[in-house]
mmCIF file of C-alpha atoms in Angstrom:
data_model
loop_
_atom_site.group_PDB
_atom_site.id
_atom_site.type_symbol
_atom_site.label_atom_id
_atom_site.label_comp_id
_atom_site.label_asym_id
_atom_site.label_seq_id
_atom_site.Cartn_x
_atom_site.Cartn_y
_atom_site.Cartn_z
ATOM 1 C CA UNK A 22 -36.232 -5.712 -15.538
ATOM 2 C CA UNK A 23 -32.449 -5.276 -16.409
ATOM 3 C CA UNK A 24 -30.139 -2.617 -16.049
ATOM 4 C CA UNK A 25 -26.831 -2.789 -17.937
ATOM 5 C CA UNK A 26 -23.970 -1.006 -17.119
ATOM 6 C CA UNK A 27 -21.376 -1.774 -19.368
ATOM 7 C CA UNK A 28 -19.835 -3.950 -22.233
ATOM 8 C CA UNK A 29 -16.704 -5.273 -21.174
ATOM 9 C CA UNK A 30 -13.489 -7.148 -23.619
ATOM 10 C CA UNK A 31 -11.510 -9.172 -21.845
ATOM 11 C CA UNK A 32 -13.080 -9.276 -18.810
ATOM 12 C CA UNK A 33 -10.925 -10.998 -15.528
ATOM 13 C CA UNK A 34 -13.955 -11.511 -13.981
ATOM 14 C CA UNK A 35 -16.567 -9.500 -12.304
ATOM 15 C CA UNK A 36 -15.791 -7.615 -9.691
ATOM 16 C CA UNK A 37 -17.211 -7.764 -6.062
ATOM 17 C CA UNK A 38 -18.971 -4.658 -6.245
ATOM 18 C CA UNK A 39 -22.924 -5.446 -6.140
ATOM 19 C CA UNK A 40 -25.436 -3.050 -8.626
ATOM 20 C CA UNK A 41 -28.624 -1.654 -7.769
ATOM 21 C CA UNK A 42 -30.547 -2.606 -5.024
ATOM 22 C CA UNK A 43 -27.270 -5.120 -4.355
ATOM 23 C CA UNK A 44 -28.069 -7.200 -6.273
ATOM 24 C CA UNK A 45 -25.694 -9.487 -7.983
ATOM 25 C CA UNK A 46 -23.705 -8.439 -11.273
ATOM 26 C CA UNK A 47 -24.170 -10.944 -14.214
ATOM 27 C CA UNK A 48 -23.048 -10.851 -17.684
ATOM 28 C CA UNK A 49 -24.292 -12.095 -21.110
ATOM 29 C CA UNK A 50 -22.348 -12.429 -24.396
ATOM 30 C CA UNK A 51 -24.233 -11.137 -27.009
ATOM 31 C CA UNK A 52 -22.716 -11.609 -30.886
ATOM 32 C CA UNK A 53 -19.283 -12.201 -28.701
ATOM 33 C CA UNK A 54 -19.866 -8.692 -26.854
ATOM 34 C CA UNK A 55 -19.836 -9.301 -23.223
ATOM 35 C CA UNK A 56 -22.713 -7.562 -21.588
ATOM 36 C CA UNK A 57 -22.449 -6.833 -17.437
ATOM 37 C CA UNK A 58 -26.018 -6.088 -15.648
ATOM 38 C CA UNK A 59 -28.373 -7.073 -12.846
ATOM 39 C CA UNK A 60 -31.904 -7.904 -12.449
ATOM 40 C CA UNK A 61 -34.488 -5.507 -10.249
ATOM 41 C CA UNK A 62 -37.745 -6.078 -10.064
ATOM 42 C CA UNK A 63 -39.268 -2.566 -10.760
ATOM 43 C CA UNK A 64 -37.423 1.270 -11.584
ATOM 44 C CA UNK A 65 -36.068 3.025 -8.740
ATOM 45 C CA UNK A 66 -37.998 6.174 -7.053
ATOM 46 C CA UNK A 67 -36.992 9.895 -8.782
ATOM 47 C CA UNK A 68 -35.928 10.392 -5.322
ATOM 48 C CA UNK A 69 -33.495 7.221 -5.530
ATOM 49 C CA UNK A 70 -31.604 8.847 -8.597
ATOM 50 C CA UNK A 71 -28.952 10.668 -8.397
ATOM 51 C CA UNK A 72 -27.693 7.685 -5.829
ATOM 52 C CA UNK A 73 -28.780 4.955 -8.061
ATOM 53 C CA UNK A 74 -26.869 7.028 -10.648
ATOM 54 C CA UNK A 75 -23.618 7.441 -8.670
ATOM 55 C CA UNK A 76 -23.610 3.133 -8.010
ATOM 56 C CA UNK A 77 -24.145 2.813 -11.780
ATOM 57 C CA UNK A 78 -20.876 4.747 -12.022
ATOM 58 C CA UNK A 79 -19.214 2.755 -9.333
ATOM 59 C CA UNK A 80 -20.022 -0.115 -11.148
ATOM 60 C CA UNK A 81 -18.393 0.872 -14.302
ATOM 61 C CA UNK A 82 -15.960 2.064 -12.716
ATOM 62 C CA UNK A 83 -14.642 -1.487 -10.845
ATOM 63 C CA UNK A 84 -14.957 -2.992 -14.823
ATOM 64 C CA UNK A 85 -12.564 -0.687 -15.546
ATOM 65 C CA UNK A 86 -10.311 -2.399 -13.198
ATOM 66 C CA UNK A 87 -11.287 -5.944 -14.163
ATOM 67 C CA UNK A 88 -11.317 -5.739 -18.370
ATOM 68 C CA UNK A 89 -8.652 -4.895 -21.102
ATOM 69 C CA UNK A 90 -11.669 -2.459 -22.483
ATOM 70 C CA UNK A 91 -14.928 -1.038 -21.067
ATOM 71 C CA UNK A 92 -17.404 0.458 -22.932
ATOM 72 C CA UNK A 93 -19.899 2.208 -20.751
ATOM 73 C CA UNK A 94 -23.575 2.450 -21.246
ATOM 74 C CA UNK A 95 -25.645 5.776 -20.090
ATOM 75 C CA UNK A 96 -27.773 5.130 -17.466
ATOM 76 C CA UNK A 97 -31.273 4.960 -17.138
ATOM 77 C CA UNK A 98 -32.842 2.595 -19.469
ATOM 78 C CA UNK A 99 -34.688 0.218 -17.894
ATOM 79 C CA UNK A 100 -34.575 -2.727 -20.132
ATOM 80 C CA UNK A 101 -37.823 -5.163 -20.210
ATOM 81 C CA UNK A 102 -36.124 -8.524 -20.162
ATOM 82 C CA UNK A 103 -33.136 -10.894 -21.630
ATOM 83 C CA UNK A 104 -34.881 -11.028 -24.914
ATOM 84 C CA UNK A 105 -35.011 -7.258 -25.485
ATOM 85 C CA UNK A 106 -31.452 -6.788 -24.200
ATOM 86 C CA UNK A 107 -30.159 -9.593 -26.436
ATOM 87 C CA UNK A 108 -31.513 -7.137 -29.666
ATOM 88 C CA UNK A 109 -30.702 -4.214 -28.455
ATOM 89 C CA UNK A 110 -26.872 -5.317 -28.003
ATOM 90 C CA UNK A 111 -27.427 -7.822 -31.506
ATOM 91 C CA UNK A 112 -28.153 -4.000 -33.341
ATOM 92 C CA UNK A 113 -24.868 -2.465 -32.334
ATOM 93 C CA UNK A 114 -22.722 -5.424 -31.545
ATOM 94 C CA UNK A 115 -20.275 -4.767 -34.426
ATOM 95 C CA UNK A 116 -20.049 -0.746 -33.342
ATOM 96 C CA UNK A 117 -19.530 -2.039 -29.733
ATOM 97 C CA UNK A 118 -16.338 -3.934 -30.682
ATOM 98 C CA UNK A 119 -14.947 -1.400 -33.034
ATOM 99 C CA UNK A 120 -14.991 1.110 -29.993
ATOM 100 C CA UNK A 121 -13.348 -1.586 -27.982
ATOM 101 C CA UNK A 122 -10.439 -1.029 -30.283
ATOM 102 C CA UNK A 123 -10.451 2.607 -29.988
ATOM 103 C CA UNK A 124 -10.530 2.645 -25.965
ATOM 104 C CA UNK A 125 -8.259 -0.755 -25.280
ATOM 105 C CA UNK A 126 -4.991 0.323 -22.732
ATOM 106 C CA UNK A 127 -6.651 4.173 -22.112
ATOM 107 C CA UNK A 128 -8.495 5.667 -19.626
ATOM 108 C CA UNK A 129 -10.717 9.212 -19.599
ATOM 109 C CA UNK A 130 -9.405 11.925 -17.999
ATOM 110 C CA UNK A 131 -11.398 15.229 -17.308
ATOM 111 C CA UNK A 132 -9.836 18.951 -16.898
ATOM 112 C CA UNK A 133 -12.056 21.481 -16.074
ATOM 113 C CA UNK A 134 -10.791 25.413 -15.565
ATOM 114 C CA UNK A 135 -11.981 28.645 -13.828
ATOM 115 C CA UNK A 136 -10.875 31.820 -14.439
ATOM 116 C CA UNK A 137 -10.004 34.373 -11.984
ATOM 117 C CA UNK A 138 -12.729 35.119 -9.181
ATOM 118 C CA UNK A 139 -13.916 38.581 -9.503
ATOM 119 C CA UNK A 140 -12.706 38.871 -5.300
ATOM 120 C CA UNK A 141 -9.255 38.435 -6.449
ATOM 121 C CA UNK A 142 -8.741 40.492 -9.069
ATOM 122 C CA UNK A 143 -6.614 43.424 -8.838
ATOM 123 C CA UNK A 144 -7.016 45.122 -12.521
ATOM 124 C CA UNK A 145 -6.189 48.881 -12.404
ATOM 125 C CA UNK A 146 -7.854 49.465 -15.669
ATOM 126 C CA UNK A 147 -10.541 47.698 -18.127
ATOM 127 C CA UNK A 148 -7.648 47.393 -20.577
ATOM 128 C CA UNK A 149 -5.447 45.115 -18.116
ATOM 129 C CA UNK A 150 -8.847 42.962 -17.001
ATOM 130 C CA UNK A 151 -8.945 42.304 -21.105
ATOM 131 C CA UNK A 152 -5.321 41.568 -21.968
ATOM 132 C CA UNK A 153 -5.635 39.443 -18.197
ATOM 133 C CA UNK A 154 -8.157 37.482 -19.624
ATOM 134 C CA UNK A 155 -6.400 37.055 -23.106
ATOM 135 C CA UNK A 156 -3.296 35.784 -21.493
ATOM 136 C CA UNK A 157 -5.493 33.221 -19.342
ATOM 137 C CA UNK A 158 -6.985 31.736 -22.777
ATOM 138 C CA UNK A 159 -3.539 31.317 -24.229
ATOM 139 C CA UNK A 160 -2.415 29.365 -21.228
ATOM 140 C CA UNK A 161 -5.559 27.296 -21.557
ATOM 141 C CA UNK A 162 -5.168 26.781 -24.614
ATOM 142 C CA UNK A 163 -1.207 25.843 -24.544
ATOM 143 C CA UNK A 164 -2.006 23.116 -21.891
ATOM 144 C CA UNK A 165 -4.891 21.950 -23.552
ATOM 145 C CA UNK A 166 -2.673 21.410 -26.515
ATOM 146 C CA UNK A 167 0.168 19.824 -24.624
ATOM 147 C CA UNK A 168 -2.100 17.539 -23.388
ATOM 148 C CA UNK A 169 -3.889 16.189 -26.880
ATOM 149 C CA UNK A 170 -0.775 15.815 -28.016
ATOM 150 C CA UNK A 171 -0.080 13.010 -25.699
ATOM 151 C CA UNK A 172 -3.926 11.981 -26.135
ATOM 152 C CA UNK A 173 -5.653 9.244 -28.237
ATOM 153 C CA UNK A 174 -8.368 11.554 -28.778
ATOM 154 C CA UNK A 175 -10.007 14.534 -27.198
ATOM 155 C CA UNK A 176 -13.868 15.827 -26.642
ATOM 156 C CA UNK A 177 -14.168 19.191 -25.886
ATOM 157 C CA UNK A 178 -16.933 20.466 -23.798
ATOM 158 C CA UNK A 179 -18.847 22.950 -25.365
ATOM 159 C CA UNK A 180 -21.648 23.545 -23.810
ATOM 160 C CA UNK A 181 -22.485 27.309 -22.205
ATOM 161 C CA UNK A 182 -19.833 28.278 -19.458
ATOM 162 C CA UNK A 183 -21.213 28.891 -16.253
ATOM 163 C CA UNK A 184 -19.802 31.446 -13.689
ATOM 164 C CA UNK A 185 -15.976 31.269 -14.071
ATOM 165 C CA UNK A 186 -15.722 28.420 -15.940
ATOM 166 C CA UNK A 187 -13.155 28.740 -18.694
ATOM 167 C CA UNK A 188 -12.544 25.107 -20.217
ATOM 168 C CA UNK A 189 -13.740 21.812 -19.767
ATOM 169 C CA UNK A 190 -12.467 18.553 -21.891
ATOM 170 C CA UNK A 191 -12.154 15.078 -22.084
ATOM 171 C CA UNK A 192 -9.383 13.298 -23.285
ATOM 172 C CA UNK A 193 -8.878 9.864 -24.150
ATOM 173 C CA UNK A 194 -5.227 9.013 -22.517
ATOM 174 C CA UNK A 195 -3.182 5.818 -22.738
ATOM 175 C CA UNK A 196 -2.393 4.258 -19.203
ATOM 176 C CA UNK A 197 1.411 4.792 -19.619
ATOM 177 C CA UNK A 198 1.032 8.923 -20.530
ATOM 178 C CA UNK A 199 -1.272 9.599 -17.313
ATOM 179 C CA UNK A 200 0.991 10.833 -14.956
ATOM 180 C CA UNK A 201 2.171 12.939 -17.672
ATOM 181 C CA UNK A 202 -0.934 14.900 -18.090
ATOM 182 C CA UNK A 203 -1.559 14.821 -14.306
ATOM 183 C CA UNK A 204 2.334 16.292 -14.348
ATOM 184 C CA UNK A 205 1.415 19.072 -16.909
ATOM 185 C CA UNK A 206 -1.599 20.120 -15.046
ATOM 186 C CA UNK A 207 0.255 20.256 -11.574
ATOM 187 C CA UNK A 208 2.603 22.708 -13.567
ATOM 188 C CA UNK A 209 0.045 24.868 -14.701
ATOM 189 C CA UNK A 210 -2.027 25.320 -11.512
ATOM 190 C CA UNK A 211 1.200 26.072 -10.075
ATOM 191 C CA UNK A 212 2.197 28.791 -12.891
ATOM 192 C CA UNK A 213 -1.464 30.412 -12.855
ATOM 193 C CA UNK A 214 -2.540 30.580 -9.579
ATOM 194 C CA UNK A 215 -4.978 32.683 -10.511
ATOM 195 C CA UNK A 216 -6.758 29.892 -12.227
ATOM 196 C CA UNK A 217 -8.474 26.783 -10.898
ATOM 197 C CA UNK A 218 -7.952 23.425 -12.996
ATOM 198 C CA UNK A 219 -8.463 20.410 -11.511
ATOM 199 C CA UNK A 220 -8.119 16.964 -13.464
ATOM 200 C CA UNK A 221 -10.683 14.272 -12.540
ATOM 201 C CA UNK A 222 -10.013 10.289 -12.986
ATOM 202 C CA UNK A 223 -8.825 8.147 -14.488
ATOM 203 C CA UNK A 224 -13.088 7.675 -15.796
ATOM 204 C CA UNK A 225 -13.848 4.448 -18.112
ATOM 205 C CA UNK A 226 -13.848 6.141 -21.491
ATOM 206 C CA UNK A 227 -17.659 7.434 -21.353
ATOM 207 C CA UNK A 228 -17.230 9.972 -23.299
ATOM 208 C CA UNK A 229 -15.766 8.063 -26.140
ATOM 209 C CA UNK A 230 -15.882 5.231 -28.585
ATOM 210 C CA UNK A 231 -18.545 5.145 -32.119
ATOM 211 C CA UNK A 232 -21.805 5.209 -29.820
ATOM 212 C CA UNK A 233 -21.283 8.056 -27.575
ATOM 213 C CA UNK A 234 -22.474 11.471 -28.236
ATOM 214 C CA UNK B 4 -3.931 11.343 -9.980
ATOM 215 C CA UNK B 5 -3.070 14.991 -9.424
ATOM 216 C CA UNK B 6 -4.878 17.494 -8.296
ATOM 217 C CA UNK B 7 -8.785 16.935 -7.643
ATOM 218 C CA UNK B 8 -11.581 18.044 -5.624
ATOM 219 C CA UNK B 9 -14.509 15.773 -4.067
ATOM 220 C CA UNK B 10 -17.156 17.972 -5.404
ATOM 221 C CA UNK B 11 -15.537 18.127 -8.913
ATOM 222 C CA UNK B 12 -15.160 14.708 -8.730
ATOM 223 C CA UNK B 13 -18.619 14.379 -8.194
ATOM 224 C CA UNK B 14 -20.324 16.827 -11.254
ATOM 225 C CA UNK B 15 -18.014 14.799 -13.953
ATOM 226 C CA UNK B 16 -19.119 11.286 -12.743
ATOM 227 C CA UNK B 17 -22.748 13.066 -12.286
ATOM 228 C CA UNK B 18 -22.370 14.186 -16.155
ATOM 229 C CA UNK B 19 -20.769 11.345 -17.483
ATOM 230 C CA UNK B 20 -23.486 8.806 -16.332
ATOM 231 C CA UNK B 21 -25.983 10.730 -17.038
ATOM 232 C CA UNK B 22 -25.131 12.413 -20.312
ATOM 233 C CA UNK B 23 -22.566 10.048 -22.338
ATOM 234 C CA UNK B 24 -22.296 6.604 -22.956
ATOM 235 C CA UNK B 25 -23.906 4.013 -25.148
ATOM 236 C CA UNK B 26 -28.071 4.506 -25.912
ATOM 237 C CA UNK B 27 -29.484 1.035 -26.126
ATOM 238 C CA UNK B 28 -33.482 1.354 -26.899
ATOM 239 C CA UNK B 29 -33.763 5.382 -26.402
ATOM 240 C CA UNK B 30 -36.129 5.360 -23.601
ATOM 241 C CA UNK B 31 -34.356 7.105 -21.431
ATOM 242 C CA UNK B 32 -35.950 7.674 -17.834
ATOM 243 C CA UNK B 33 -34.677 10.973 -17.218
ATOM 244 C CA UNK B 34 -35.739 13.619 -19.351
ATOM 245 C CA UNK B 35 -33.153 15.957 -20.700
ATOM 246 C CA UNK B 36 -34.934 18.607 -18.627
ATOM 247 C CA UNK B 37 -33.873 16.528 -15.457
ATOM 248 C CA UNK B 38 -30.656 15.677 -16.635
ATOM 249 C CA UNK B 39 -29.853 19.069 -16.932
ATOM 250 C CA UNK B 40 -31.494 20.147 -13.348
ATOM 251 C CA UNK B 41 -29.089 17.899 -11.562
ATOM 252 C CA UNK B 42 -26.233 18.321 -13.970
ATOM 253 C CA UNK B 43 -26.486 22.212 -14.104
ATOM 254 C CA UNK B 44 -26.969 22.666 -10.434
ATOM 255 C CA UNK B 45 -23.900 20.676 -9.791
ATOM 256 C CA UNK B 46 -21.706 22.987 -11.829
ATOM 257 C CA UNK B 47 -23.223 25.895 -10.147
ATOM 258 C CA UNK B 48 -22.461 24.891 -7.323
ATOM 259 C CA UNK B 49 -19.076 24.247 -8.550
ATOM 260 C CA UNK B 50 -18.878 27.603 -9.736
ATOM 261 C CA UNK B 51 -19.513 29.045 -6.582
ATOM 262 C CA UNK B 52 -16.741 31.127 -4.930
ATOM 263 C CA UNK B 53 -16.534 29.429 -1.907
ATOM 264 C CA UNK B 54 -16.951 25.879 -3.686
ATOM 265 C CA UNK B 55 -13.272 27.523 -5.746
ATOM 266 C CA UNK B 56 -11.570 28.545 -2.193
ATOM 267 C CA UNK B 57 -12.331 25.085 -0.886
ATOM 268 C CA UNK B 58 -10.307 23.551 -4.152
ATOM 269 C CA UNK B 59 -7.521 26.164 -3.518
ATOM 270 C CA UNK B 60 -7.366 25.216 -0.375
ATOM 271 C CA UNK B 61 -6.989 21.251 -1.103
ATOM 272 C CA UNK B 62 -4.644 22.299 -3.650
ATOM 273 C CA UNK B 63 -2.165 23.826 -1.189
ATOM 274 C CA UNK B 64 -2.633 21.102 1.039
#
């Protein structure tokens, strides 16, 4: 069986991290896509999981580090052998290398924001939680502005908010403007204290490029 | 990087491994049932008041 991990352009070489069950990294070109895996012998338990998940993600990560461009594959799809992986990759080769393009010299960064926990909250009347709450989506939405503006692209989270939660994105965010938007966030946790927003990263750009979702 | 959390940290690799990225074949192991068992109760624990303090508290640190 093979488990891939990630396509990789302009790859350094691999680096020393090992994949699942430790075993050894390899890579394939495929229609001049580079393809980075490693053989197992059968799936992992549903008990194994989440951690086999979190190495997957470690492995992408260290690409990251060791390619001009990473296009990550989702995991968990056990692939039979070389011969299916080889048409599976042949299929979307030429989409593979067009989102190359589109991720080359960024990374992903993630912002997620909660609103004000209900223990904090000092509102004398209904009327001052509301216009609370209205100023708190106008400063989300300011920063989240400020920050596709210095973005190569931007995927906003929309699925249902749970508890506080008041904003999650993912932005697509050349090398050189990082600090920037880690900068912009600093200032807004510090001019809200109220609100929670922590930036996560720099990811491989997951959540981008023509096949993600 | 600025400011981040360990358990945030966590939930957004969590989600993007699990929920973006390239599809080769579409046999996915994990259901989108399971996906969102692990995913969801991640962010709920996120949400969780004293998951927030604990960022707060990083944050000031």
């Amino acid at each position: 069986m093979i488990h891939v991990y990630a396509f990789a352009d302009g790859l350094r070489g691999l680096p020393e991290i090992r994949g699942l069950d430790g075993a050894p990294l390899e890579t394939v070109s495929i229609d001049d896509v580079c393809t980075v895996f490693s053989r197992r012998m059968h799936a992992g338990s549903a008990e194994a999981l989440r951690d086999e998940a979190l190495e997957h993600g470690a492995v992408v990560d260290a690409l990251l580090r060791t390619s001009e461009a990473v296009v990550p594959v989702r995991f968990g799809e056990p692939i039979a052998d070389t011969e299916a992986l080889r048409s599976s990759v042949h299929a979307r080769a030429k989409s593979i290398r067009r989102s190359f393009d589109q991720v080359r010299g960024c990374v992903e960064i993630g912002l997620r924001v909660w609103g004000e926990q209900e223990k904090h909250a000092h509102h004398a009347t209904g009327a001052d939680y509301l216009r609370a709450r209205a100023g708190q989506s106008r400063a989300v939405d300011e920063l989240h502005g400020a920050i596709e503006r210095r973005a190569r692209d931007v995927r906003l989270d929309n699925r249902p908010h749970l508890g506080t939660e008041l904003f999650a994105a993912a932005y697509l965010v050349p090398d050189a403007r990082v600090a920037e938007v880690g900068a912009l966030v600093d200032r807004f946790a510090d001019d809200h204290p109220s609100l929670t927003a922590v930036c996560t990263g720099p990811w491989a750009p997951f959540s981008f490029g023509e096949a993600s979702t | 990087m600025t400011v981040t959390a360990r358990d945030v940290t966590l939930v957004e690799l969590v989600d993007r491994v699990l929920n973006k990225g390239v599809v080769l074949t579409g046999d996915l192991v994990l259901g989108v049932a399971e996906v969102d068992l692990i995913y969801v109760g991640l962010r709920v624990l996120l949400a969780s008041a004293g998951t927030l303090d604990r960022i707060e508290q990083e944050n000031a640190a």
